[in-house]
């Protein structure tokens, strides 16, 4: 398999272990960097919240000033939407239980906003933003089943109080859309955004930049 060129550098502005696992599983080299960007749900639409938060994270990435250029900075934000409202990360067990009870026996949307920024040798920055949606159907959950899950603590630090890749995967009857999007990073969208900023992720090579500032997977 062709290796990534030595001058391909990706900084992941996220502490999410799920996003790290997805990138590593796809064979994409990266380094993790903290971000000072503050998430907000103060947007008119859930999609705009996910995309806006992703961009804030990318822009707030604490990339070392001496880091070689060009490089990419990746920010992402995943939210769960039900009845038009956004479910963020639960603050405690009681809130996690309320969220899961709301999701029980019905479908909901998982939206991940992704922002990819390229910083060139000159210091010029370009950013493209997009989002992906996956519809997820949960089984009807009994109180004893909720308690068994909540006892495990997996609900912490997860939008909607669950991660499809863990024990809560048993709650899912079916999905429509990309599985990786529910985990936290739609890889199909990553391919599109990289191409817009001049890198062919599949061919592992630099190409002419194309497209606009926004992208959505078909």
Tab-separated table of C-alpha atoms in Angstrom:
chain	number	residue	atom	x	y	z
A	1	UNK	CA	0.000	0.000	0.000
A	2	UNK	CA	1.238	3.487	-0.880
A	3	UNK	CA	2.410	5.474	2.133
A	4	UNK	CA	1.255	8.994	2.889
A	5	UNK	CA	3.742	11.624	1.690
A	6	UNK	CA	6.093	12.954	4.352
A	7	UNK	CA	4.595	16.441	4.071
A	8	UNK	CA	1.051	15.266	4.898
A	9	UNK	CA	0.388	16.402	8.447
A	10	UNK	CA	-2.960	16.246	10.232
A	11	UNK	CA	-3.711	17.711	13.645
A	12	UNK	CA	-6.850	16.355	15.329
A	13	UNK	CA	-8.424	19.031	17.537
A	14	UNK	CA	-10.381	16.524	19.604
A	15	UNK	CA	-9.831	14.420	22.697
A	16	UNK	CA	-12.379	11.840	21.516
A	17	UNK	CA	-10.917	8.309	21.591
A	18	UNK	CA	-13.554	7.267	19.035
A	19	UNK	CA	-12.282	9.756	16.457
A	20	UNK	CA	-8.712	8.663	17.075
A	21	UNK	CA	-9.725	5.045	16.523
A	22	UNK	CA	-11.522	5.866	13.268
A	23	UNK	CA	-8.547	7.759	11.838
A	24	UNK	CA	-6.083	5.101	12.953
A	25	UNK	CA	-8.285	2.336	11.573
A	26	UNK	CA	-8.343	4.083	8.197
A	27	UNK	CA	-4.552	4.285	8.227
A	28	UNK	CA	-4.505	8.095	8.328
A	29	UNK	CA	-1.514	9.530	10.241
A	30	UNK	CA	-2.376	12.266	12.725
A	31	UNK	CA	-1.425	13.966	15.965
A	32	UNK	CA	-3.816	15.047	18.706
A	33	UNK	CA	-3.851	18.647	19.869
A	34	UNK	CA	-6.095	20.366	22.442
A	35	UNK	CA	-8.527	23.070	21.373
A	36	UNK	CA	-9.604	26.185	23.227
A	37	UNK	CA	-12.785	26.408	21.135
A	38	UNK	CA	-15.959	26.494	23.216
A	39	UNK	CA	-18.966	24.467	22.044
A	40	UNK	CA	-22.374	26.142	21.870
A	41	UNK	CA	-25.901	25.038	21.007
A	42	UNK	CA	-27.014	28.636	20.467
A	43	UNK	CA	-27.785	28.158	16.777
A	44	UNK	CA	-31.077	28.285	14.879
A	45	UNK	CA	-30.655	24.784	13.436
A	46	UNK	CA	-28.980	21.607	14.769
A	47	UNK	CA	-26.928	21.209	11.580
A	48	UNK	CA	-25.537	24.718	11.970
A	49	UNK	CA	-24.662	23.938	15.593
A	50	UNK	CA	-22.664	20.854	14.624
A	51	UNK	CA	-20.846	22.637	11.801
A	52	UNK	CA	-20.283	25.798	13.837
A	53	UNK	CA	-18.843	23.914	16.787
A	54	UNK	CA	-16.586	21.897	14.493
A	55	UNK	CA	-15.167	25.084	12.995
A	56	UNK	CA	-14.668	26.666	16.414
A	57	UNK	CA	-12.704	23.597	17.512
A	58	UNK	CA	-10.500	23.687	14.410
A	59	UNK	CA	-9.847	27.410	14.741
A	60	UNK	CA	-9.031	27.017	18.432
A	61	UNK	CA	-6.547	24.173	17.959
A	62	UNK	CA	-3.343	24.754	19.915
A	63	UNK	CA	-1.003	23.689	17.122
A	64	UNK	CA	2.642	24.380	18.072
A	65	UNK	CA	3.933	27.544	16.411
A	66	UNK	CA	6.964	25.637	15.126
A	67	UNK	CA	4.847	22.915	13.491
A	68	UNK	CA	5.917	22.337	9.867
A	69	UNK	CA	3.592	23.565	7.131
A	70	UNK	CA	1.565	22.781	5.163
A	71	UNK	CA	-0.669	20.974	7.609
A	72	UNK	CA	-4.330	20.224	8.166
A	73	UNK	CA	-6.383	20.820	11.313
A	74	UNK	CA	-9.487	18.718	11.888
A	75	UNK	CA	-12.384	19.683	14.145
A	76	UNK	CA	-15.603	17.707	14.590
A	77	UNK	CA	-18.759	17.850	16.670
A	78	UNK	CA	-21.447	15.172	16.976
A	79	UNK	CA	-24.972	15.861	18.197
A	80	UNK	CA	-28.129	13.800	18.619
A	81	UNK	CA	-31.413	15.320	17.439
A	82	UNK	CA	-34.900	14.164	18.438
A	83	UNK	CA	-38.164	16.075	17.994
A	84	UNK	CA	-36.125	18.945	16.590
A	85	UNK	CA	-34.193	19.345	19.838
A	86	UNK	CA	-30.511	18.699	20.420
A	87	UNK	CA	-29.260	16.228	23.005
A	88	UNK	CA	-25.768	17.050	24.143
A	89	UNK	CA	-23.644	15.213	26.687
A	90	UNK	CA	-25.489	14.365	29.918
A	91	UNK	CA	-24.320	16.040	33.080
A	92	UNK	CA	-25.202	13.127	35.341
A	93	UNK	CA	-26.856	9.708	35.443
A	94	UNK	CA	-30.363	11.115	35.848
A	95	UNK	CA	-30.003	13.254	32.735
A	96	UNK	CA	-28.552	10.300	30.834
A	97	UNK	CA	-31.580	8.215	31.809
A	98	UNK	CA	-33.972	10.920	30.596
A	99	UNK	CA	-32.165	11.099	27.265
A	100	UNK	CA	-32.230	7.344	26.710
A	101	UNK	CA	-35.891	7.124	27.696
A	102	UNK	CA	-36.609	9.779	25.079
A	103	UNK	CA	-34.761	7.783	22.407
A	104	UNK	CA	-36.347	4.447	23.354
A	105	UNK	CA	-38.541	2.766	20.744
A	106	UNK	CA	-38.114	5.398	18.046
A	107	UNK	CA	-35.707	6.975	15.591
A	108	UNK	CA	-33.411	9.947	15.975
A	109	UNK	CA	-30.792	11.744	13.905
A	110	UNK	CA	-27.076	11.809	14.553
A	111	UNK	CA	-25.366	14.781	12.920
A	112	UNK	CA	-21.608	15.248	12.817
A	113	UNK	CA	-20.193	18.556	11.683
A	114	UNK	CA	-16.639	18.474	10.334
A	115	UNK	CA	-14.275	21.381	9.725
A	116	UNK	CA	-10.977	20.854	7.926
A	117	UNK	CA	-8.477	23.691	7.810
A	118	UNK	CA	-5.326	23.846	5.692
A	119	UNK	CA	-2.489	26.118	6.722
A	120	UNK	CA	0.118	26.671	4.023
A	121	UNK	CA	3.809	27.554	4.283
A	122	UNK	CA	2.892	31.232	3.916
A	123	UNK	CA	0.574	31.006	6.931
A	124	UNK	CA	-2.539	31.362	4.778
A	125	UNK	CA	-5.492	29.405	6.135
A	126	UNK	CA	-8.402	27.909	4.224
A	127	UNK	CA	-11.272	26.067	5.874
A	128	UNK	CA	-14.004	23.832	4.472
A	129	UNK	CA	-16.983	22.702	6.515
A	130	UNK	CA	-19.590	19.999	6.020
A	131	UNK	CA	-21.848	17.610	7.883
A	132	UNK	CA	-23.317	14.131	7.648
A	133	UNK	CA	-26.578	12.708	8.995
A	134	UNK	CA	-27.466	9.174	10.030
A	135	UNK	CA	-30.888	8.045	11.217
A	136	UNK	CA	-30.805	5.566	14.089
A	137	UNK	CA	-33.685	3.411	15.355
A	138	UNK	CA	-33.660	2.253	18.996
A	139	UNK	CA	-35.506	-0.747	20.378
A	140	UNK	CA	-38.084	-0.136	23.120
A	141	UNK	CA	-36.033	-0.234	26.319
A	142	UNK	CA	-37.316	-1.452	29.679
A	143	UNK	CA	-36.309	0.324	32.912
A	144	UNK	CA	-34.205	-2.645	34.034
A	145	UNK	CA	-32.345	-2.553	30.709
A	146	UNK	CA	-31.643	1.154	31.079
A	147	UNK	CA	-30.341	0.613	34.608
A	148	UNK	CA	-28.029	-2.183	33.485
A	149	UNK	CA	-26.516	0.104	30.849
A	150	UNK	CA	-26.281	3.142	33.112
A	151	UNK	CA	-24.490	1.100	35.777
A	152	UNK	CA	-21.630	0.577	33.325
A	153	UNK	CA	-20.923	4.305	33.033
A	154	UNK	CA	-20.574	4.338	29.242
A	155	UNK	CA	-23.108	7.160	29.007
A	156	UNK	CA	-20.616	9.749	30.266
A	157	UNK	CA	-19.155	12.233	27.769
A	158	UNK	CA	-21.316	11.002	24.885
A	159	UNK	CA	-23.925	12.963	22.940
A	160	UNK	CA	-27.331	11.450	23.641
A	161	UNK	CA	-25.778	9.366	26.457
A	162	UNK	CA	-24.672	6.528	24.208
A	163	UNK	CA	-21.972	5.288	21.866
A	164	UNK	CA	-23.034	2.904	19.129
A	165	UNK	CA	-19.655	1.158	19.228
A	166	UNK	CA	-20.144	0.077	22.863
A	167	UNK	CA	-22.785	-1.684	24.935
A	168	UNK	CA	-25.476	0.656	23.598
A	169	UNK	CA	-24.993	-0.903	20.181
A	170	UNK	CA	-27.453	-3.530	21.424
A	171	UNK	CA	-30.127	-0.828	21.615
A	172	UNK	CA	-29.963	-0.228	17.866
A	173	UNK	CA	-32.416	-1.964	15.536
A	174	UNK	CA	-31.074	-0.394	12.346
A	175	UNK	CA	-29.481	2.690	10.879
A	176	UNK	CA	-29.731	4.585	7.615
A	177	UNK	CA	-26.502	6.335	6.766
A	178	UNK	CA	-22.848	5.976	7.634
A	179	UNK	CA	-21.952	4.030	10.769
A	180	UNK	CA	-18.723	6.004	11.295
A	181	UNK	CA	-20.798	9.175	11.471
A	182	UNK	CA	-22.615	7.843	14.539
A	183	UNK	CA	-19.282	6.924	16.109
A	184	UNK	CA	-18.109	10.502	15.637
A	185	UNK	CA	-16.367	11.089	12.299
A	186	UNK	CA	-17.893	10.472	8.832
A	187	UNK	CA	-14.959	9.213	6.800
A	188	UNK	CA	-16.784	9.713	3.495
A	189	UNK	CA	-17.014	13.418	4.298
A	190	UNK	CA	-13.337	13.485	5.247
A	191	UNK	CA	-12.476	12.262	1.741
A	192	UNK	CA	-14.521	15.087	0.191
A	193	UNK	CA	-13.130	17.827	2.415
A	194	UNK	CA	-9.524	16.744	1.882
A	195	UNK	CA	-10.056	16.819	-1.889
A	196	UNK	CA	-11.407	20.369	-1.685
A	197	UNK	CA	-8.213	21.416	0.062
A	198	UNK	CA	-5.886	19.646	-2.349
A	199	UNK	CA	-5.291	16.168	-0.967
A	200	UNK	CA	-6.545	12.872	-2.380
A	201	UNK	CA	-7.080	10.816	0.774
A	202	UNK	CA	-7.746	7.608	-1.161
A	203	UNK	CA	-4.725	7.981	-3.452
A	204	UNK	CA	-2.586	9.460	-0.671
A	205	UNK	CA	-1.300	12.279	-2.883
A	206	UNK	CA	-1.515	16.034	-3.324
A	207	UNK	CA	-3.883	17.347	-6.004
A	208	UNK	CA	-5.120	20.793	-7.129
A	209	UNK	CA	-7.576	22.324	-4.661
A	210	UNK	CA	-11.192	22.413	-5.854
A	211	UNK	CA	-14.667	23.326	-4.669
A	212	UNK	CA	-16.244	25.702	-2.198
A	213	UNK	CA	-16.148	26.238	1.543
A	214	UNK	CA	-18.928	23.750	2.295
A	215	UNK	CA	-19.470	20.107	1.445
A	216	UNK	CA	-21.984	17.368	2.153
A	217	UNK	CA	-21.703	13.665	1.338
A	218	UNK	CA	-24.128	12.453	-1.298
